[in-house]
Amino acid sequence: AMGPKYITPSALCALLLSGSCSTSAFLSSSSVALRSSCRHLQQNRYSPLPQQLTSHNCRSSSSSNSLAMSSSITGNLVTIQQAIEIHKKSNNDDNNDECGSKNVFIDGSWHMPPRVARTEFALGPRIPNARFLDIDDLGPPPGHPANPNKSKNLPHMKPTPETFARAMDRMSITPNDMLYVYTATKNCIGYHRAYWTLSNCGYHDPEKVKLVQGCLDEWRECGGEIEHGELTEGEDDRLFRTNHDDDDDDASAKYTCWRKDGGDSVVVDMERVLTVVENNKAGSAADAIVVDARSSGRFFGTEPEPRPGLRGGHAPGAVNVPFFTLLDPNDMAKFRPMEEVRDIFVEAGIAPLSEEGGGAPRKVICSCGSGVTAAALVVALEECGLRTKEDISIYDGSWIDWGGDDDTPIVTTD
């Protein structure tokens, strides 16, 4: 089922008053009454967006301020047009509501080395007042109690709640704030991990985290404001560095995590995956299925791994859904329509859950090379309606952990 479509109430009124959509046409094509929408101006931050206004292309629009949305957008995803309207509201003096909440834009870009998204953010351009979330810096370093295996050098692991809280403080983010994660470029493969860190780890209310569909090129084309100029490392809190030595100091952060347990169920380790593999081997009813986001060549061991020292292939019983097959081939900062996404998962072997509760395993463990692109699978599984957030985990060590171990079982066939 598709989730609700959203539009800011102020943007709704602006749309009706701008002339790009007449009031009579709007009311005749939507079940949302204007009177009800105006009440939402006082009661809620968002109003439902009618399905009839969910198709838009900035290049063909007669007005750069028209607010029409892609038909693939669901509850946790926002279009560039929606994001621009929200950002405009953020620049107003009344950005903070009665609960002290504000809208915060976060560049979550990540690229395979040697390209460095942090450097690109510092050089600009960027969304004005945006922060940068560095998943490499935020994750516990090798040797840290939360990342004890020094020999495998597991990168960008899930941050501890203490580290997350201090990062929020550095970015001047409170638990009440609405967070909008975006990427600067259309070929970015890793910004879903930043969104996942904010939305799925249990540290920030997931209802207050949204993923922007589209990049800065489309933002600029659609009339969004752009900030230029270089930021200086160490002098601007939008480019902070994390001190993991303070993880034992609970009093060092003002930010209070949404869930005290830190959402430990959102990640699994090698032992958990081994249990799933052994259950499959024994013919037992599997309680989980492993889905691998790597390319089919890496999955079947016909292409080399980009990191040296790793074996090729996959865990026995795993299914393959290359993450890029879920994304718009013309803009990897967007998902394909969710109907297509759902079909891709089902064809790969992620069956829908039956109403009776039997059949397909409810739990899905997403894996990839190092835990980054697996986050795209997590988001897509939830957005297309095949599983809920509580059903999905990431194998945080992923193939660096599994393929770098001499004792783990690996196959190169189905």
Short mmCIF file of C-alpha atoms in Angstrom, two decimals:
data_model
loop_
_atom_site.label_atom_id
_atom_site.label_comp_id
_atom_site.label_asym_id
_atom_site.label_seq_id
_atom_site.Cartn_x
_atom_site.Cartn_y
_atom_site.Cartn_z
CA ALA A 1 0.00 0.00 0.00
CA MET A 2 1.23 3.43 -0.78
CA GLY A 3 1.75 5.79 2.13
CA PRO A 4 0.29 9.29 2.50
CA LYS A 5 1.53 12.17 0.37
CA TYR A 6 2.46 15.35 2.24
CA ILE A 7 2.68 19.04 1.54
CA THR A 8 3.33 21.87 3.95
CA PRO A 9 0.13 23.78 4.73
CA SER A 10 1.77 27.09 3.83
CA ALA A 11 2.82 25.60 0.48
CA LEU A 12 -0.74 24.38 -0.11
CA CYS A 13 -2.13 27.86 0.34
CA ALA A 14 0.64 29.31 -1.80
CA LEU A 15 -0.23 26.83 -4.54
CA LEU A 16 -3.91 27.79 -4.55
CA LEU A 17 -3.19 31.51 -4.40
CA SER A 18 -0.46 31.47 -7.07
CA GLY A 19 -2.83 30.69 -9.93
CA SER A 20 -0.86 27.58 -10.99
CA CYS A 21 -3.77 25.51 -9.70
CA SER A 22 -7.25 27.01 -9.41
CA THR A 23 -9.19 26.51 -6.21
CA SER A 24 -12.14 24.99 -8.06
CA ALA A 25 -9.92 22.57 -9.98
CA PHE A 26 -8.14 21.60 -6.80
CA LEU A 27 -11.34 20.95 -4.89
CA SER A 28 -12.93 19.02 -7.75
CA SER A 29 -9.90 16.72 -8.16
CA SER A 30 -9.24 16.04 -4.50
CA SER A 31 -11.04 14.62 -1.54
CA VAL A 32 -9.24 17.11 0.67
CA ALA A 33 -11.47 20.06 1.44
CA LEU A 34 -9.93 23.52 1.59
CA ARG A 35 -11.62 24.11 4.91
CA SER A 36 -9.99 21.00 6.34
CA SER A 37 -6.62 21.99 4.90
CA CYS A 38 -6.81 25.40 6.54
CA ARG A 39 -7.56 23.77 9.88
CA HIS A 40 -4.33 21.83 9.41
CA LEU A 41 -2.50 25.14 9.28
CA GLN A 42 -3.29 25.50 12.97
CA GLN A 43 -3.13 21.85 13.97
CA ASN A 44 -0.45 20.09 11.93
CA ARG A 45 2.83 20.67 10.15
CA TYR A 46 1.64 18.84 7.03
CA SER A 47 -1.50 18.26 5.03
CA PRO A 48 -2.21 15.24 2.82
CA LEU A 49 -1.22 15.87 -0.77
CA PRO A 50 -3.88 14.74 -3.26
CA GLN A 51 -2.84 11.97 -5.64
CA GLN A 52 -3.80 14.14 -8.62
CA LEU A 53 -0.94 16.53 -7.81
CA THR A 54 1.77 13.88 -7.74
CA SER A 55 3.32 14.22 -11.20
CA HIS A 56 5.92 16.89 -11.86
CA ASN A 57 8.90 17.77 -13.98
CA CYS A 58 10.62 21.08 -13.20
CA ARG A 59 11.78 21.55 -16.77
CA SER A 60 8.24 21.39 -18.18
CA SER A 61 6.49 23.29 -15.40
CA SER A 62 4.88 26.58 -16.30
CA SER A 63 5.75 27.92 -12.86
CA SER A 64 8.92 27.22 -10.92
CA ASN A 65 6.86 27.52 -7.76
CA SER A 66 4.24 24.93 -8.67
CA LEU A 67 4.16 22.12 -6.16
CA ALA A 68 3.47 18.81 -7.90
CA MET A 69 5.00 15.55 -6.79
CA SER A 70 6.29 12.28 -8.23
CA SER A 71 3.79 9.43 -8.11
CA SER A 72 6.39 7.19 -6.45
CA ILE A 73 6.69 9.35 -3.32
CA THR A 74 5.55 7.74 -0.07
CA GLY A 75 5.45 8.77 3.57
CA ASN A 76 9.18 8.82 4.38
CA LEU A 77 10.28 10.23 1.04
CA VAL A 78 9.93 13.84 -0.08
CA THR A 79 10.45 15.34 -3.51
CA ILE A 80 12.79 18.21 -4.31
CA GLN A 81 9.74 20.45 -4.70
CA GLN A 82 8.48 19.55 -1.25
CA ALA A 83 11.96 20.01 0.20
CA ILE A 84 12.32 23.47 -1.33
CA GLU A 85 9.04 24.61 0.19
CA ILE A 86 10.07 23.22 3.57
CA HIS A 87 13.45 24.96 3.31
CA LYS A 88 11.76 28.25 2.50
CA LYS A 89 9.70 27.87 5.66
CA SER A 90 12.91 27.10 7.55
CA ASN A 91 14.32 30.49 6.56
CA ASN A 92 11.36 32.33 8.09
CA ASP A 93 11.59 33.80 11.56
CA ASP A 94 8.85 31.45 12.73
CA ASN A 95 10.77 28.29 11.76
CA ASN A 96 10.60 27.04 15.33
CA ASP A 97 7.08 25.89 16.21
CA GLU A 98 5.44 25.90 19.62
CA CYS A 99 7.28 22.68 20.50
CA GLY A 100 10.68 24.16 19.69
CA SER A 101 10.98 22.07 16.52
CA LYS A 102 12.87 23.21 13.45
CA ASN A 103 13.61 21.81 9.99
CA VAL A 104 17.23 20.73 9.47
CA PHE A 105 18.74 19.68 6.13
CA ILE A 106 21.58 17.17 6.26
CA ASP A 107 23.92 16.19 3.42
CA GLY A 108 24.42 12.45 3.90
CA SER A 109 26.54 11.84 0.79
CA TRP A 110 29.09 9.02 0.76
CA HIS A 111 31.27 7.73 -2.08
CA MET A 112 33.73 4.92 -2.58
CA PRO A 113 37.33 6.12 -2.07
CA PRO A 114 39.21 8.03 -3.29
CA ARG A 115 36.24 10.38 -3.73
CA VAL A 116 35.43 12.16 -0.44
CA ALA A 117 31.93 13.60 0.07
CA ARG A 118 33.06 15.56 3.13
CA THR A 119 35.52 17.53 1.00
CA GLU A 120 32.89 18.19 -1.65
CA PHE A 121 30.47 19.49 0.98
CA ALA A 122 33.14 21.82 2.36
CA LEU A 123 33.91 23.21 -1.09
CA GLY A 124 30.24 23.66 -1.98
CA PRO A 125 27.73 24.24 -3.35
CA ARG A 126 25.28 23.10 -0.69
CA ILE A 127 21.81 23.81 0.66
CA PRO A 128 22.06 26.89 2.87
CA ASN A 129 22.47 26.07 6.57
CA ALA A 130 22.73 22.35 5.82
CA ARG A 131 24.86 20.11 8.03
CA PHE A 132 27.05 17.22 6.92
CA LEU A 133 26.73 13.75 8.46
CA ASP A 134 29.97 11.81 8.00
CA ILE A 135 29.14 8.12 8.47
CA ASP A 136 32.84 7.21 8.46
CA ASP A 137 33.59 9.66 11.26
CA LEU A 138 30.47 8.82 13.27
CA GLY A 139 31.03 5.06 13.35
CA PRO A 140 33.18 3.57 16.14
CA PRO A 141 36.80 3.06 14.98
CA PRO A 142 38.44 -0.39 14.96
CA GLY A 143 39.39 -1.39 18.50
CA HIS A 144 36.51 0.53 20.04
CA PRO A 145 34.28 -1.65 22.28
CA ALA A 146 31.51 -1.27 19.68
CA ASN A 147 33.91 -2.34 16.89
CA PRO A 148 36.40 -4.69 18.57
CA ASN A 149 37.84 -6.50 15.54
CA LYS A 150 40.95 -4.47 14.64
CA SER A 151 42.16 -6.91 11.99
CA LYS A 152 39.08 -6.55 9.77
CA ASN A 153 38.98 -2.75 10.04
CA LEU A 154 35.18 -2.62 9.75
CA PRO A 155 34.21 0.89 8.61
CA HIS A 156 31.18 3.13 9.29
CA MET A 157 29.55 0.81 11.82
CA LYS A 158 26.40 1.88 13.67
CA PRO A 159 27.34 4.69 16.08
CA THR A 160 26.91 4.34 19.81
CA PRO A 161 24.07 6.36 21.39
CA GLU A 162 26.66 8.50 23.20
CA THR A 163 28.45 9.38 19.97
CA PHE A 164 25.16 10.02 18.18
CA ALA A 165 23.97 12.35 20.93
CA ARG A 166 27.17 14.40 20.85
CA ALA A 167 26.96 14.62 17.06
CA MET A 168 23.43 16.01 17.34
CA ASP A 169 24.68 18.58 19.82
CA ARG A 170 27.43 19.66 17.44
CA MET A 171 24.85 20.08 14.66
CA SER A 172 22.47 21.97 17.03
CA ILE A 173 19.80 19.31 16.52
CA THR A 174 17.22 18.55 19.21
CA PRO A 175 14.95 15.49 19.54
CA ASN A 176 12.02 17.62 18.33
CA ASP A 177 13.63 18.61 15.03
CA MET A 178 12.52 17.41 11.59
CA LEU A 179 15.53 16.10 9.63
CA TYR A 180 15.74 16.03 5.83
CA VAL A 181 18.59 13.95 4.40
CA TYR A 182 19.75 14.76 0.88
CA THR A 183 22.69 14.09 -1.45
CA ALA A 184 24.57 16.58 -3.57
CA THR A 185 24.99 14.44 -6.69
CA LYS A 186 22.76 12.10 -8.67
CA ASN A 187 25.40 9.34 -8.75
CA CYS A 188 25.77 9.08 -4.97
CA ILE A 189 25.44 5.47 -3.79
CA GLY A 190 25.60 5.96 -0.05
CA TYR A 191 23.30 8.64 1.32
CA HIS A 192 20.70 6.05 2.30
CA ARG A 193 23.08 4.96 5.09
CA ALA A 194 23.02 8.46 6.62
CA TYR A 195 19.22 8.42 6.49
CA TRP A 196 19.19 4.94 8.04
CA THR A 197 21.52 6.09 10.83
CA LEU A 198 19.14 8.91 11.71
CA SER A 199 15.87 7.06 11.15
CA ASN A 200 16.43 3.40 12.00
CA CYS A 201 18.99 3.22 14.80
CA GLY A 202 16.47 4.25 17.42
CA TYR A 203 18.24 7.46 18.39
CA HIS A 204 15.90 9.98 16.70
CA ASP A 205 12.15 9.65 16.28
CA PRO A 206 11.78 7.98 12.84
CA GLU A 207 8.64 10.02 12.17
CA LYS A 208 10.91 13.07 12.18
CA VAL A 209 13.37 11.89 9.51
CA LYS A 210 12.71 12.20 5.76
CA LEU A 211 14.73 11.22 2.68
CA VAL A 212 14.87 13.76 -0.14
CA GLN A 213 14.44 12.25 -3.61
CA GLY A 214 16.73 14.11 -5.99
CA CYS A 215 20.03 15.98 -5.87
CA LEU A 216 21.34 19.55 -5.92
CA ASP A 217 21.12 19.77 -9.72
CA GLU A 218 17.35 19.32 -9.56
CA TRP A 219 17.18 21.53 -6.45
CA ARG A 220 18.80 24.36 -8.45
CA GLU A 221 16.64 23.73 -11.54
CA CYS A 222 13.50 23.92 -9.42
CA GLY A 223 14.45 27.26 -7.90
CA GLY A 224 15.98 26.09 -4.62
CA GLU A 225 18.42 28.39 -2.88
CA ILE A 226 22.12 27.41 -3.10
CA GLU A 227 24.99 28.35 -0.80
CA HIS A 228 28.49 28.80 -2.23
CA GLY A 229 31.84 29.33 -0.54
CA GLU A 230 34.28 27.02 1.20
CA LEU A 231 33.81 25.91 4.80
CA THR A 232 36.87 25.63 7.04
CA GLU A 233 37.44 22.33 8.81
CA GLY A 234 37.45 22.83 12.58
CA GLU A 235 35.87 26.28 12.43
CA ASP A 236 32.36 25.38 11.30
CA ASP A 237 30.18 22.93 13.24
CA ARG A 238 28.66 21.78 9.97
CA LEU A 239 32.01 19.97 9.52
CA PHE A 240 32.56 18.55 12.99
CA ARG A 241 34.78 15.66 14.01
CA THR A 242 33.71 13.02 16.55
CA ASN A 243 35.68 12.29 19.70
CA HIS A 244 35.00 8.63 20.43
CA ASP A 245 37.06 8.79 23.62
CA ASP A 246 34.11 10.43 25.36
CA ASP A 247 31.72 7.49 24.85
CA ASP A 248 31.85 6.57 28.53
CA ASP A 249 30.81 10.06 29.59
CA ASP A 250 26.98 10.01 29.59
CA ALA A 251 26.80 13.59 30.84
CA SER A 252 28.76 15.00 27.89
CA ALA A 253 25.70 15.33 25.61
CA LYS A 254 22.53 17.38 25.98
CA TYR A 255 20.66 15.48 23.26
CA THR A 256 18.47 12.66 24.61
CA CYS A 257 18.15 9.62 22.36
CA TRP A 258 14.63 8.59 21.38
CA ARG A 259 15.11 5.01 22.55
CA LYS A 260 17.38 4.30 25.48
CA ASP A 261 18.44 0.88 24.15
CA GLY A 262 19.82 2.47 20.99
CA GLY A 263 17.85 0.20 18.68
CA ASP A 264 20.26 -2.75 18.84
CA SER A 265 17.90 -4.96 16.79
CA VAL A 266 18.50 -2.91 13.64
CA VAL A 267 21.93 -4.51 13.15
CA VAL A 268 23.04 -8.13 13.34
CA ASP A 269 26.47 -9.75 13.55
CA MET A 270 28.14 -12.75 11.96
CA GLU A 271 26.77 -15.16 14.55
CA ARG A 272 23.21 -14.23 13.67
CA VAL A 273 23.83 -14.73 9.94
CA LEU A 274 25.55 -18.06 10.63
CA THR A 275 22.44 -19.19 12.50
CA VAL A 276 20.26 -18.36 9.49
CA VAL A 277 22.65 -20.22 7.16
CA GLU A 278 22.75 -23.29 9.41
CA ASN A 279 18.95 -23.38 9.69
CA ASN A 280 18.66 -23.28 5.92
CA LYS A 281 21.25 -26.04 5.56
CA ALA A 282 19.43 -28.26 8.04
CA GLY A 283 16.15 -27.78 6.24
CA SER A 284 14.64 -26.03 9.24
CA ALA A 285 12.03 -23.35 8.84
CA ALA A 286 14.06 -20.19 8.41
CA ASP A 287 13.09 -17.25 10.59
CA ALA A 288 14.99 -14.81 8.36
CA ILE A 289 16.26 -14.37 4.83
CA VAL A 290 19.52 -12.67 3.85
CA VAL A 291 19.41 -10.30 0.86
CA ASP A 292 22.69 -9.09 -0.65
CA ALA A 293 22.91 -5.65 -2.28
CA ARG A 294 26.15 -6.26 -4.20
CA SER A 295 26.29 -6.68 -7.97
CA SER A 296 25.47 -10.11 -9.37
CA GLY A 297 29.10 -10.52 -10.45
CA ARG A 298 30.34 -10.07 -6.90
CA PHE A 299 27.47 -12.17 -5.54
CA PHE A 300 28.41 -15.12 -7.77
CA GLY A 301 32.15 -14.55 -7.50
CA THR A 302 32.71 -13.77 -11.20
CA GLU A 303 33.86 -10.20 -10.47
CA PRO A 304 36.63 -9.22 -8.02
CA GLU A 305 35.81 -7.50 -4.77
CA PRO A 306 36.89 -3.83 -4.67
CA ARG A 307 38.62 -4.42 -1.35
CA PRO A 308 41.69 -6.68 -1.37
CA GLY A 309 41.76 -9.92 0.55
CA LEU A 310 38.07 -10.77 0.31
CA ARG A 311 36.74 -13.97 -1.20
CA GLY A 312 34.06 -13.85 -3.87
CA GLY A 313 30.58 -15.36 -3.68
CA HIS A 314 27.83 -15.16 -1.09
CA ALA A 315 26.45 -16.73 2.06
CA PRO A 316 24.50 -19.94 1.36
CA GLY A 317 20.79 -19.25 1.01
CA ALA A 318 21.18 -15.51 0.42
CA VAL A 319 19.30 -13.83 -2.43
CA ASN A 320 20.65 -11.06 -4.62
CA VAL A 321 19.04 -7.66 -5.14
CA PRO A 322 21.72 -5.27 -6.47
CA PHE A 323 20.92 -1.96 -4.83
CA PHE A 324 21.17 0.02 -8.07
CA THR A 325 18.32 -1.98 -9.63
CA LEU A 326 16.00 -0.28 -7.13
CA LEU A 327 17.11 3.21 -8.14
CA ASP A 328 16.19 5.48 -11.02
CA PRO A 329 18.82 4.75 -13.70
CA ASN A 330 18.83 8.44 -14.67
CA ASP A 331 19.19 9.70 -11.11
CA MET A 332 20.42 7.37 -8.38
CA ALA A 333 19.27 9.90 -5.78
CA LYS A 334 15.76 8.62 -6.44
CA PHE A 335 14.06 5.25 -6.12
CA ARG A 336 12.13 3.69 -8.95
CA PRO A 337 8.34 3.72 -8.51
CA MET A 338 7.58 1.58 -5.49
CA GLU A 339 5.44 -0.82 -7.50
CA GLU A 340 8.55 -1.69 -9.52
CA VAL A 341 10.69 -1.91 -6.38
CA ARG A 342 8.25 -4.35 -4.83
CA ASP A 343 8.27 -6.52 -7.96
CA ILE A 344 12.08 -6.63 -7.98
CA PHE A 345 12.16 -7.89 -4.39
CA VAL A 346 9.43 -10.47 -4.96
CA GLU A 347 11.10 -11.80 -8.09
CA ALA A 348 14.37 -12.17 -6.14
CA GLY A 349 12.66 -14.23 -3.44
CA ILE A 350 11.45 -11.76 -0.82
CA ALA A 351 7.86 -12.95 -0.74
CA PRO A 352 5.03 -10.91 0.76
CA LEU A 353 3.85 -11.98 4.18
CA SER A 354 0.60 -13.88 4.20
CA GLU A 355 -2.28 -12.61 6.28
CA GLU A 356 -2.30 -15.93 8.11
CA GLY A 357 1.30 -15.34 9.24
CA GLY A 358 2.82 -18.43 7.61
CA GLY A 359 5.06 -18.91 4.60
CA ALA A 360 7.82 -16.38 3.96
CA PRO A 361 10.22 -15.40 6.76
CA ARG A 362 9.22 -12.12 8.35
CA LYS A 363 12.75 -11.02 9.20
CA VAL A 364 15.02 -9.73 6.43
CA ILE A 365 18.77 -9.20 6.93
CA CYS A 366 20.31 -6.80 4.40
CA SER A 367 23.97 -7.09 3.52
CA CYS A 368 26.36 -5.53 1.01
CA GLY A 369 30.09 -4.79 0.83
CA SER A 370 30.48 -2.77 4.01
CA GLY A 371 26.99 -1.93 5.26
CA VAL A 372 26.37 1.22 3.19
CA THR A 373 24.29 0.22 0.16
CA ALA A 374 22.41 -2.34 2.26
CA ALA A 375 20.65 0.71 3.71
CA ALA A 376 19.05 1.36 0.31
CA LEU A 377 17.47 -2.09 0.56
CA VAL A 378 16.21 -1.35 4.07
CA VAL A 379 14.53 1.87 2.95
CA ALA A 380 13.07 0.26 -0.18
CA LEU A 381 11.68 -2.79 1.66
CA GLU A 382 9.81 -0.53 4.04
CA GLU A 383 8.67 1.99 1.46
CA CYS A 384 7.28 -0.62 -0.94
CA GLY A 385 5.32 -2.21 1.90
CA LEU A 386 6.88 -5.69 1.91
CA ARG A 387 8.17 -5.36 5.46
CA THR A 388 8.00 -2.95 8.39
CA LYS A 389 10.95 -1.15 9.92
CA GLU A 390 10.91 -3.64 12.80
CA ASP A 391 11.30 -6.58 10.38
CA ILE A 392 14.52 -5.38 8.74
CA SER A 393 18.13 -5.45 9.95
CA ILE A 394 21.53 -4.68 8.45
CA TYR A 395 24.43 -7.07 8.77
CA ASP A 396 26.73 -4.25 9.80
CA GLY A 397 30.01 -6.00 9.04
CA SER A 398 28.60 -7.23 5.70
CA TRP A 399 31.00 -8.75 3.16
CA ILE A 400 34.13 -7.24 4.73
CA ASP A 401 33.27 -9.31 7.79
CA TRP A 402 31.95 -12.46 6.05
CA GLY A 403 34.20 -12.57 3.00
CA GLY A 404 37.24 -11.64 5.06
CA ASP A 405 36.85 -14.63 7.38
CA ASP A 406 38.46 -17.94 6.38
CA ASP A 407 35.88 -20.04 8.22
CA THR A 408 32.58 -18.67 6.93
CA PRO A 409 30.75 -20.77 4.29
CA ILE A 410 30.65 -19.22 0.81
CA VAL A 411 29.01 -20.42 -2.41
CA THR A 412 29.13 -19.13 -5.97
CA THR A 413 25.92 -20.69 -7.27
CA ASP A 414 22.23 -20.26 -6.40
#
